[in-house]
Short mmCIF file of C-alpha atoms and ligand atoms in Angstrom, two decimals:
data_model
loop_
_atom_site.label_atom_id
_atom_site.label_comp_id
_atom_site.label_asym_id
_atom_site.label_seq_id
_atom_site.Cartn_x
_atom_site.Cartn_y
_atom_site.Cartn_z
CA MET A 1 0.00 0.00 0.00
CA LYS A 2 1.21 3.49 -0.84
CA THR A 3 2.19 5.60 2.18
CA LYS A 4 -0.21 8.47 2.82
CA SER A 5 1.38 11.74 1.77
CA ILE A 6 1.57 14.78 4.04
CA GLN A 7 -0.32 17.91 2.98
CA SER A 8 0.56 21.53 3.64
CA ILE A 9 -1.13 23.33 6.53
CA LYS A 10 -4.50 24.97 5.89
CA GLY A 11 -4.07 28.61 4.92
CA THR A 12 -0.49 28.20 3.71
CA GLN A 13 0.56 28.10 0.06
CA ASP A 14 3.38 26.70 -2.01
CA ILE A 15 4.70 29.07 -4.63
CA LEU A 16 5.49 26.77 -7.53
CA PRO A 17 8.07 27.27 -10.31
CA SER A 18 5.28 28.15 -12.75
CA GLU A 19 4.28 31.18 -10.65
CA VAL A 20 7.46 32.12 -8.80
CA HIS A 21 8.53 34.57 -11.51
CA PHE A 22 5.52 36.78 -10.65
CA TRP A 23 6.96 37.03 -7.15
CA GLN A 24 10.48 37.62 -8.41
CA GLU A 25 9.27 40.33 -10.75
CA MET A 26 7.28 42.04 -7.98
CA GLU A 27 10.27 41.81 -5.61
CA ARG A 28 12.57 43.28 -8.26
CA LYS A 29 10.26 46.29 -8.68
CA ILE A 30 9.99 46.75 -4.92
CA PHE A 31 13.79 46.77 -4.56
CA GLU A 32 14.08 49.21 -7.45
CA GLU A 33 11.50 51.72 -6.14
CA MET A 34 12.71 51.47 -2.54
CA ALA A 35 16.21 52.35 -3.73
CA LEU A 36 14.87 55.32 -5.73
CA PHE A 37 13.33 56.67 -2.50
CA GLY A 38 16.49 55.95 -0.47
CA PHE A 39 15.09 53.13 1.70
CA SER A 40 17.39 50.32 2.91
CA GLU A 41 16.31 46.77 3.56
CA ILE A 42 16.07 45.31 7.05
CA ARG A 43 15.44 41.62 7.82
CA THR A 44 14.09 40.63 11.21
CA PRO A 45 13.55 37.16 12.76
CA ALA A 46 10.42 35.08 12.11
CA PHE A 47 9.52 35.00 15.81
CA GLU A 48 9.69 37.42 18.70
CA ASN A 49 8.73 37.66 22.35
CA THR A 50 4.94 37.76 22.55
CA ASP A 51 5.14 40.94 24.67
CA LEU A 52 6.45 42.87 21.68
CA PHE A 53 3.12 42.49 19.88
CA SER A 54 0.81 42.85 22.86
CA ARG A 55 2.61 46.07 23.84
CA SER A 56 2.55 47.58 20.35
CA VAL A 57 -0.30 46.22 18.25
CA GLY A 58 -2.49 46.20 21.38
CA GLU A 59 -4.16 43.56 23.59
CA GLN A 60 -7.66 44.38 22.35
CA THR A 61 -6.95 44.19 18.63
CA ASP A 62 -8.07 41.27 16.47
CA ILE A 63 -4.47 40.35 15.75
CA VAL A 64 -3.39 39.99 19.38
CA SER A 65 -6.66 38.78 20.86
CA LYS A 66 -7.33 35.99 18.36
CA GLU A 67 -4.98 35.71 15.41
CA MET A 68 -1.49 35.13 16.76
CA TYR A 69 0.47 31.88 16.60
CA THR A 70 1.80 31.93 20.12
CA PHE A 71 3.68 29.06 21.72
CA GLU A 72 5.77 28.26 24.71
CA ASP A 73 9.43 27.64 24.10
CA ARG A 74 10.89 24.46 25.66
CA SER A 75 12.49 26.64 28.32
CA GLY A 76 9.24 28.43 29.07
CA GLY A 77 9.57 31.66 27.07
CA ASN A 78 6.44 32.95 25.42
CA LEU A 79 7.03 33.37 21.70
CA THR A 80 4.94 34.44 18.71
CA LEU A 81 5.35 34.03 14.97
CA LYS A 82 5.41 37.56 13.58
CA PRO A 83 1.83 38.65 12.68
CA GLU A 84 3.06 42.00 11.33
CA ALA A 85 6.47 43.52 10.73
CA THR A 86 6.39 47.07 12.10
CA ALA A 87 6.77 45.98 15.73
CA SER A 88 9.87 43.93 14.84
CA VAL A 89 11.40 46.72 12.79
CA VAL A 90 10.83 49.16 15.65
CA ARG A 91 12.35 46.70 18.11
CA ALA A 92 15.44 46.34 15.90
CA PHE A 93 15.61 50.13 15.40
CA ILE A 94 15.75 50.62 19.17
CA GLN A 95 17.97 47.63 19.95
CA HIS A 96 20.66 48.65 17.45
CA ASN A 97 20.44 52.39 18.17
CA LEU A 98 19.72 53.15 14.54
CA ASP A 99 18.56 56.62 15.52
CA LYS A 100 22.15 57.42 16.60
CA ILE A 101 23.44 56.74 13.09
CA ASN A 102 21.07 59.11 11.29
CA THR A 103 18.36 61.48 12.46
CA LEU A 104 16.18 60.14 9.67
CA THR A 105 16.04 56.39 9.08
CA ARG A 106 14.37 54.90 6.02
CA LEU A 107 13.81 51.13 6.18
CA PHE A 108 11.89 48.58 4.14
CA TYR A 109 11.18 44.86 4.33
CA ILE A 110 9.71 41.96 2.41
CA ASP A 111 8.53 39.35 4.85
CA ALA A 112 6.38 36.30 5.63
CA LEU A 113 3.76 36.81 8.35
CA PHE A 114 1.43 34.56 10.28
CA ARG A 115 -2.15 35.11 11.43
CA ARG A 116 -4.67 32.47 12.41
CA GLU A 117 -7.58 33.74 10.32
CA ARG A 118 -10.27 31.90 8.38
CA PRO A 119 -8.54 31.05 5.10
CA GLN A 120 -10.27 32.33 1.95
CA LYS A 121 -9.32 34.08 -1.27
CA GLY A 122 -6.92 36.88 -0.33
CA ARG A 123 -6.72 35.78 3.32
CA TYR A 124 -4.18 33.21 4.41
CA ARG A 125 -2.50 32.01 7.59
CA GLN A 126 0.97 32.56 6.19
CA PHE A 127 1.12 35.53 3.84
CA HIS A 128 3.65 38.07 2.65
CA GLN A 129 3.96 41.80 2.99
CA PHE A 130 6.39 44.41 1.85
CA GLY A 131 6.45 47.65 3.72
CA ALA A 132 8.43 50.74 4.60
CA GLU A 133 9.03 52.68 7.81
CA LEU A 134 10.32 56.24 7.98
CA PHE A 135 11.67 57.19 11.41
CA GLY A 136 12.47 60.65 12.71
CA SER A 137 10.15 63.20 11.12
CA GLU A 138 6.88 64.55 12.43
CA HIS A 139 6.25 66.67 9.36
CA PRO A 140 3.48 66.03 6.80
CA GLU A 141 6.14 65.71 4.06
CA ALA A 142 7.20 62.41 5.68
CA ASP A 143 3.60 61.16 5.35
CA ILE A 144 3.73 62.15 1.70
CA GLU A 145 7.03 60.33 1.07
CA ILE A 146 5.52 57.14 2.49
CA ILE A 147 2.26 57.43 0.56
CA SER A 148 3.98 58.30 -2.70
CA LEU A 149 6.47 55.47 -2.22
CA ALA A 150 3.60 52.97 -1.87
CA SER A 151 1.79 54.55 -4.78
CA SER A 152 4.88 54.42 -7.05
CA ILE A 153 5.42 50.76 -6.28
CA PHE A 154 1.82 49.89 -7.16
CA LYS A 155 2.15 51.85 -10.38
CA SER A 156 5.37 50.09 -11.30
CA ILE A 157 3.81 46.68 -10.56
CA GLY A 158 0.96 47.63 -12.89
CA ILE A 159 -1.97 48.05 -10.50
CA ASP A 160 -4.13 50.87 -11.83
CA GLU A 161 -7.57 50.21 -10.42
CA ILE A 162 -6.78 51.35 -6.94
CA THR A 163 -8.26 53.88 -4.50
CA LEU A 164 -6.33 55.64 -1.77
CA LYS A 165 -8.43 56.33 1.32
CA ILE A 166 -7.10 58.58 4.01
CA ASN A 167 -8.26 59.82 7.37
CA THR A 168 -6.78 61.36 10.47
CA ILE A 169 -7.37 60.03 13.95
CA GLY A 170 -5.44 62.65 15.91
CA SER A 171 -3.65 62.09 19.17
CA LYS A 172 -4.42 59.52 21.84
CA SER A 173 -6.13 62.08 24.05
CA ALA A 174 -8.34 63.27 21.18
CA ARG A 175 -9.23 59.66 20.48
CA ASP A 176 -10.02 58.99 24.15
CA ASN A 177 -12.43 61.93 24.17
CA TYR A 178 -13.96 60.79 20.94
CA LYS A 179 -14.40 57.22 22.21
CA ILE A 180 -16.49 58.52 25.11
CA GLU A 181 -18.74 60.42 22.70
CA LEU A 182 -18.98 57.54 20.26
CA LYS A 183 -20.01 55.16 23.04
CA ARG A 184 -22.55 57.69 24.29
CA PHE A 185 -24.01 57.83 20.78
CA LEU A 186 -24.04 54.05 20.30
CA LYS A 187 -25.36 53.08 23.73
CA PRO A 188 -29.09 53.54 22.91
CA GLN A 189 -28.56 51.43 19.75
CA PHE A 190 -26.57 48.74 21.52
CA ASN A 191 -29.17 46.02 20.88
CA LYS A 192 -29.09 46.69 17.14
CA LEU A 193 -25.32 46.10 16.96
CA SER A 194 -23.82 42.85 15.74
CA GLU A 195 -22.19 40.52 18.22
CA ALA A 196 -18.72 41.54 16.97
CA SER A 197 -19.49 45.22 17.49
CA ARG A 198 -21.01 44.62 20.92
CA GLU A 199 -17.79 42.91 21.86
CA ARG A 200 -15.82 45.90 20.58
CA PHE A 201 -18.03 48.42 22.36
CA GLU A 202 -16.02 48.34 25.57
CA LYS A 203 -12.66 47.10 24.34
CA ASN A 204 -12.11 48.87 21.05
CA PRO A 205 -15.14 51.02 20.08
CA LEU A 206 -13.32 52.74 17.19
CA ARG A 207 -13.27 49.46 15.30
CA ILE A 208 -17.07 49.57 15.14
CA LEU A 209 -16.61 52.39 12.62
CA ASP A 210 -15.18 50.10 9.98
CA THR A 211 -17.98 47.58 10.17
CA LYS A 212 -19.11 45.97 6.90
CA ASN A 213 -22.63 45.44 8.28
CA SER A 214 -25.07 47.70 6.38
CA GLN A 215 -27.49 48.18 9.30
CA GLU A 216 -24.59 49.36 11.44
CA GLN A 217 -23.28 51.57 8.67
CA GLU A 218 -26.67 53.26 8.59
CA ILE A 219 -26.64 53.85 12.34
CA LEU A 220 -23.16 55.31 12.04
CA LEU A 221 -24.24 57.90 9.47
CA ASN A 222 -25.36 60.08 12.36
CA ALA A 223 -22.46 59.28 14.66
CA PRO A 224 -20.12 62.03 15.81
CA GLN A 225 -17.00 62.25 13.65
CA ILE A 226 -13.50 62.03 15.01
CA PHE A 227 -12.38 65.08 13.06
CA GLU A 228 -14.35 67.35 15.40
CA TYR A 229 -12.28 66.12 18.34
CA LEU A 230 -8.88 66.87 16.86
CA SER A 231 -6.52 69.63 17.95
CA GLU A 232 -5.71 72.55 15.66
CA ASP A 233 -2.24 71.08 15.10
CA ASP A 234 -3.70 67.72 14.07
CA LYS A 235 -6.04 69.46 11.66
CA ALA A 236 -3.25 71.59 10.17
CA HIS A 237 -1.12 68.48 9.70
CA PHE A 238 -3.94 66.78 7.80
CA SER A 239 -4.53 69.85 5.63
CA GLU A 240 -0.91 69.86 4.56
CA VAL A 241 -1.01 66.16 3.75
CA LYS A 242 -4.05 66.74 1.55
CA MET A 243 -2.47 69.77 -0.10
CA HIS A 244 0.72 67.87 -1.03
CA LEU A 245 -1.24 64.87 -2.32
CA LYS A 246 -3.14 67.19 -4.64
CA GLY A 247 0.13 68.83 -5.68
CA LEU A 248 1.52 65.42 -6.62
CA ASN A 249 -1.67 64.41 -8.44
CA ILE A 250 -2.15 61.44 -6.15
CA ASN A 251 -5.91 60.84 -6.06
CA PHE A 252 -7.45 60.16 -2.68
CA GLU A 253 -10.77 59.92 -0.89
CA ILE A 254 -11.31 61.03 2.68
CA ASP A 255 -12.97 58.26 4.65
CA PRO A 256 -14.06 59.49 8.11
CA TYR A 257 -14.82 55.88 9.10
CA LEU A 258 -11.35 54.57 8.35
CA VAL A 259 -9.75 53.63 11.69
CA ARG A 260 -7.29 50.74 11.00
CA GLY A 261 -7.03 47.78 13.32
CA LEU A 262 -3.87 48.50 15.26
CA ASP A 263 -3.53 50.56 18.41
CA TYR A 264 -0.31 52.36 17.63
CA TYR A 265 -1.52 54.71 14.92
CA ASN A 266 -2.11 58.44 15.31
CA ARG A 267 -2.82 61.34 12.94
CA THR A 268 -2.66 60.25 9.28
CA ILE A 269 -3.86 56.75 8.43
CA PHE A 270 -4.53 55.35 4.97
CA GLU A 271 -5.46 52.31 2.95
CA PHE A 272 -5.14 51.41 -0.70
CA ILE A 273 -8.17 49.49 -1.89
CA SER A 274 -8.23 47.47 -5.09
CA ASN A 275 -11.41 47.80 -7.11
CA GLU A 276 -10.89 44.40 -8.70
CA ILE A 277 -10.37 41.62 -6.17
CA GLY A 278 -13.65 41.08 -4.33
CA SER A 279 -14.18 41.30 -0.61
CA GLN A 280 -10.59 41.08 0.67
CA ASN A 281 -9.91 44.28 -1.16
CA ALA A 282 -7.44 46.14 1.09
CA ILE A 283 -4.03 45.76 -0.45
CA CYS A 284 -2.13 48.17 1.74
CA GLY A 285 -2.53 49.85 5.10
CA GLY A 286 -0.42 52.38 6.87
CA GLY A 287 -0.21 55.37 9.11
CA ARG A 288 1.70 57.52 11.50
CA TYR A 289 2.87 56.03 14.80
CA ASP A 290 4.56 58.83 16.69
CA SER A 291 4.63 57.20 20.12
CA LEU A 292 5.41 53.58 19.25
CA VAL A 293 9.20 53.89 19.48
CA SER A 294 9.07 55.47 22.93
CA GLN A 295 6.34 53.06 24.01
CA LEU A 296 8.72 50.18 23.23
CA GLY A 297 11.59 51.74 25.17
CA GLY A 298 13.31 53.93 22.57
CA SER A 299 13.60 57.69 22.49
CA ASP A 300 10.80 59.89 21.20
CA THR A 301 10.78 59.28 17.43
CA PRO A 302 7.84 60.35 15.28
CA SER A 303 7.42 57.78 12.50
CA ILE A 304 5.19 56.62 9.70
CA GLY A 305 4.97 53.48 7.57
CA PHE A 306 2.90 51.19 5.39
CA ALA A 307 2.48 47.46 4.78
CA ALA A 308 1.14 45.91 1.58
CA GLY A 309 -0.19 42.38 1.12
CA MET A 310 1.64 40.64 -1.72
CA GLU A 311 -0.84 37.81 -2.36
CA ARG A 312 -3.63 40.37 -2.81
CA ILE A 313 -1.43 42.44 -5.12
CA LEU A 314 -0.89 39.40 -7.31
CA LEU A 315 -4.65 38.81 -7.38
CA ALA A 316 -5.05 42.40 -8.58
CA THR A 317 -2.57 42.08 -11.45
CA SER A 318 -3.26 40.12 -14.60
CA ASN A 319 -0.74 37.34 -14.58
CA LYS A 320 0.25 35.39 -17.62
CA GLU A 321 2.00 32.07 -17.33
CA ARG A 322 5.56 32.25 -18.50
CA ALA A 323 7.30 29.18 -19.85
CA GLU A 324 10.78 28.19 -18.77
CA ASN A 325 13.61 29.10 -21.08
CA ILE A 326 17.32 28.42 -21.23
CA ASP A 327 20.14 29.51 -23.54
CA CYS A 328 21.48 26.12 -24.52
CA TYR A 329 20.63 22.44 -24.37
CA ILE A 330 23.45 19.98 -24.92
CA VAL A 331 22.45 16.71 -26.50
CA CYS A 332 24.73 13.91 -25.37
CA MET A 333 25.16 10.79 -27.49
CA GLY A 334 27.05 7.89 -25.90
CA ASN A 335 28.94 7.39 -22.64
CA LYS A 336 32.26 8.68 -23.96
CA ALA A 337 30.68 12.07 -24.65
CA GLN A 338 29.58 12.64 -21.04
CA ASP A 339 32.83 14.19 -19.93
CA TRP A 340 32.81 16.65 -22.87
CA VAL A 341 29.22 17.58 -22.14
CA LEU A 342 29.99 18.35 -18.48
CA LYS A 343 33.00 20.46 -19.44
CA CYS A 344 31.18 22.32 -22.20
CA ALA A 345 28.17 23.02 -19.93
CA ASN A 346 30.28 24.48 -17.14
CA LYS A 347 32.35 26.56 -19.53
CA LEU A 348 29.20 28.12 -20.99
CA ARG A 349 27.73 28.63 -17.51
CA SER A 350 30.89 30.47 -16.46
CA MET A 351 30.13 32.79 -19.39
CA LYS A 352 26.61 33.29 -17.88
CA PHE A 353 24.72 31.18 -20.41
CA SER A 354 22.09 28.89 -18.87
CA VAL A 355 22.64 25.28 -19.86
CA CYS A 356 20.85 21.96 -19.31
CA PHE A 357 21.55 18.48 -20.58
CA ASP A 358 20.10 15.02 -20.23
CA LEU A 359 20.66 13.03 -17.05
CA LEU A 360 18.72 9.94 -18.11
CA LYS A 361 20.78 8.73 -21.09
CA ARG A 362 17.75 9.12 -23.35
CA SER A 363 17.55 8.90 -27.14
CA LEU A 364 18.44 11.81 -29.45
CA LYS A 365 14.75 12.29 -30.17
CA SER A 366 13.70 12.58 -26.53
CA GLN A 367 16.62 14.89 -25.78
CA MET A 368 15.53 17.22 -28.61
CA LYS A 369 11.99 17.13 -27.22
CA GLU A 370 13.33 18.13 -23.83
CA ALA A 371 15.29 21.00 -25.44
CA ASN A 372 12.01 22.20 -26.94
CA ARG A 373 10.11 21.90 -23.69
CA LEU A 374 12.76 24.04 -21.99
CA ASN A 375 12.52 26.59 -24.82
CA ALA A 376 16.27 26.31 -25.36
CA LYS A 377 17.58 28.93 -27.78
CA HIS A 378 20.45 26.72 -28.98
CA ALA A 379 21.32 23.05 -29.02
CA ILE A 380 24.75 21.46 -29.28
CA ILE A 381 25.10 17.84 -30.21
CA ILE A 382 28.08 16.03 -28.68
CA GLY A 383 28.61 12.37 -29.65
CA GLU A 384 31.53 10.02 -30.16
CA ASN A 385 31.80 10.80 -33.88
CA GLU A 386 31.70 14.53 -33.25
CA ILE A 387 34.52 14.18 -30.76
CA LYS A 388 36.59 12.03 -33.15
CA ASP A 389 36.22 14.53 -36.03
CA ASN A 390 36.19 17.61 -33.76
CA LYS A 391 33.04 18.77 -35.56
CA PHE A 392 30.05 19.68 -33.45
CA GLN A 393 26.59 20.69 -34.63
CA VAL A 394 25.37 23.91 -33.02
CA LYS A 395 21.76 24.63 -33.88
CA ASP A 396 19.87 27.87 -33.45
CA LEU A 397 16.49 26.49 -32.41
CA ASP A 398 14.62 29.69 -33.23
CA THR A 399 15.81 29.97 -36.85
CA GLY A 400 16.63 26.28 -37.41
CA LYS A 401 20.06 27.30 -38.75
CA GLN A 402 22.77 24.74 -38.03
CA GLN A 403 26.56 25.20 -38.00
CA GLU A 404 29.43 22.78 -37.74
CA VAL A 405 32.05 24.04 -35.28
CA ALA A 406 35.26 22.73 -33.75
CA PHE A 407 35.11 22.27 -29.95
CA GLU A 408 37.38 25.26 -29.26
CA HIS A 409 35.08 27.40 -31.42
CA ILE A 410 31.86 26.59 -29.55
CA ILE A 411 32.81 29.23 -27.00
CA LYS A 412 33.47 31.73 -29.76
CA TYR A 413 30.08 30.94 -31.33
CA PHE A 414 28.35 31.84 -28.05
CA LYS A 415 30.55 34.86 -27.42
CA ASN A 416 29.53 36.27 -30.80
CA LEU A 417 25.79 35.94 -30.15
P1 ATP B 501 -7.93 43.06 6.69
O1 ATP B 501 -8.86 44.16 7.10
O2 ATP B 501 -8.12 42.63 5.26
O3 ATP B 501 -7.90 41.92 7.64
P2 ATP B 501 -5.69 44.19 8.03
O4 ATP B 501 -6.14 45.54 8.44
O5 ATP B 501 -5.71 43.09 9.02
O6 ATP B 501 -6.47 43.73 6.71
P3 ATP B 501 -2.93 44.98 7.91
O7 ATP B 501 -2.58 44.42 9.21
O8 ATP B 501 -3.01 46.44 7.76
O9 ATP B 501 -4.26 44.29 7.37
O10 ATP B 501 -1.93 44.43 6.79
C1 ATP B 501 -1.64 45.14 5.60
C2 ATP B 501 -2.04 44.34 4.38
O11 ATP B 501 -1.64 42.97 4.49
C3 ATP B 501 -3.53 44.25 4.15
O12 ATP B 501 -4.01 45.40 3.51
C4 ATP B 501 -3.64 43.03 3.28
O13 ATP B 501 -3.35 43.34 1.92
C5 ATP B 501 -2.55 42.13 3.80
N1 ATP B 501 -3.09 41.10 4.70
C6 ATP B 501 -3.47 41.23 6.00
N2 ATP B 501 -3.88 40.06 6.51
C7 ATP B 501 -3.74 39.14 5.51
C8 ATP B 501 -3.97 37.73 5.40
N3 ATP B 501 -4.41 37.02 6.43
N4 ATP B 501 -3.72 37.13 4.21
C9 ATP B 501 -3.26 37.83 3.16
N5 ATP B 501 -3.01 39.15 3.20
C10 ATP B 501 -3.24 39.81 4.35
MG1 MG B 502 -7.03 41.54 9.50
#
């Protein structure tokens, strides 16, 4: 009886060779744009102390209260697979005193993250994000750099049908005042709220604002708006952000109900929504987090960042399958030719030509078939007769043109391509 095979874990995905080039292409564009904006890459570990996330993302958030993969280490430590990257980047920023190297620090990452959510299209338990964090500036121009960086990357990846939503949620004290008013407004309607919103009422009432439930959305139409609770400075900051966005021709919509799910945000928050991928339509979220660095033990460092979901971005781009292709396939005829084939292959590879050859001692016909399947541009035939006469057939598989060349001239043939 055949042994039962092991399957991957629900909510995780293999990225197969037939699709990996979409990822590589997206990563290449991310690296390119990040460099154009002067951001350097940082790589942080896959797991951290659980405290890092409860102290930053917030105990009452969905992520910390129900989505984290938390486990006890054999020696008793409480660890968590990273559910988001900002907390780790901030931890590393503080731990390595990066603020002492430059007053402004521009960092980016591409990373795998873990959240125990209900798997569905665009929502997985292991997924990938790229993101950027800009440390050290409280000015609206920093918000603009971050938003235009995200926007440029989406443009370069080829996502056009996208809406930028922005809002401002002010300082913590403004939010605390607003929460009291929001709860006062919602209290008489408490029984009409969904179970999820009732749960949030005490713990995280702001999250009720981004409900998808239409009955609740209707109730909220008359709710007080956070903007009225902001300080003059908060309002001026937001005005400048809007002014610069207009100046840069970056289209945006103001969404007074946008609150974002994490505790650490203040002032500007934003989301990029794709108009093409169904219900999991947020492809990027971000915002200002001026007190996070000090809250995690660093010095006061106003900061802003974004994170974009790579699986959802791929869903939003039209992807065409791309076949494999190599520069040269060497057809090997007979055992005595093997050594020549190996030598020839490595010589060409050292000249940066990609080369494959048969490893199954198959017939000429099947080897030519394999060359076709690999979309080889050229084929070389090496057999005992060819070696004896020092005459090798080199065939251009696109044009069908064939040339007879001495072994020492094969290299020249490729050099002259
Ligand atoms: P959502 O409201 O869709 O749950 P979120 O607010 O939890 O999103 P963030 O924590 O802001 O998302 O993460 C930024 C981006 O990462 C999201 O806009 C989305 O594109 C992507 N993302 C978040 N969770 C997942 C997931 N479980 N699977 C795939 N992508 C995800
Ligand atoms: Mg979520």
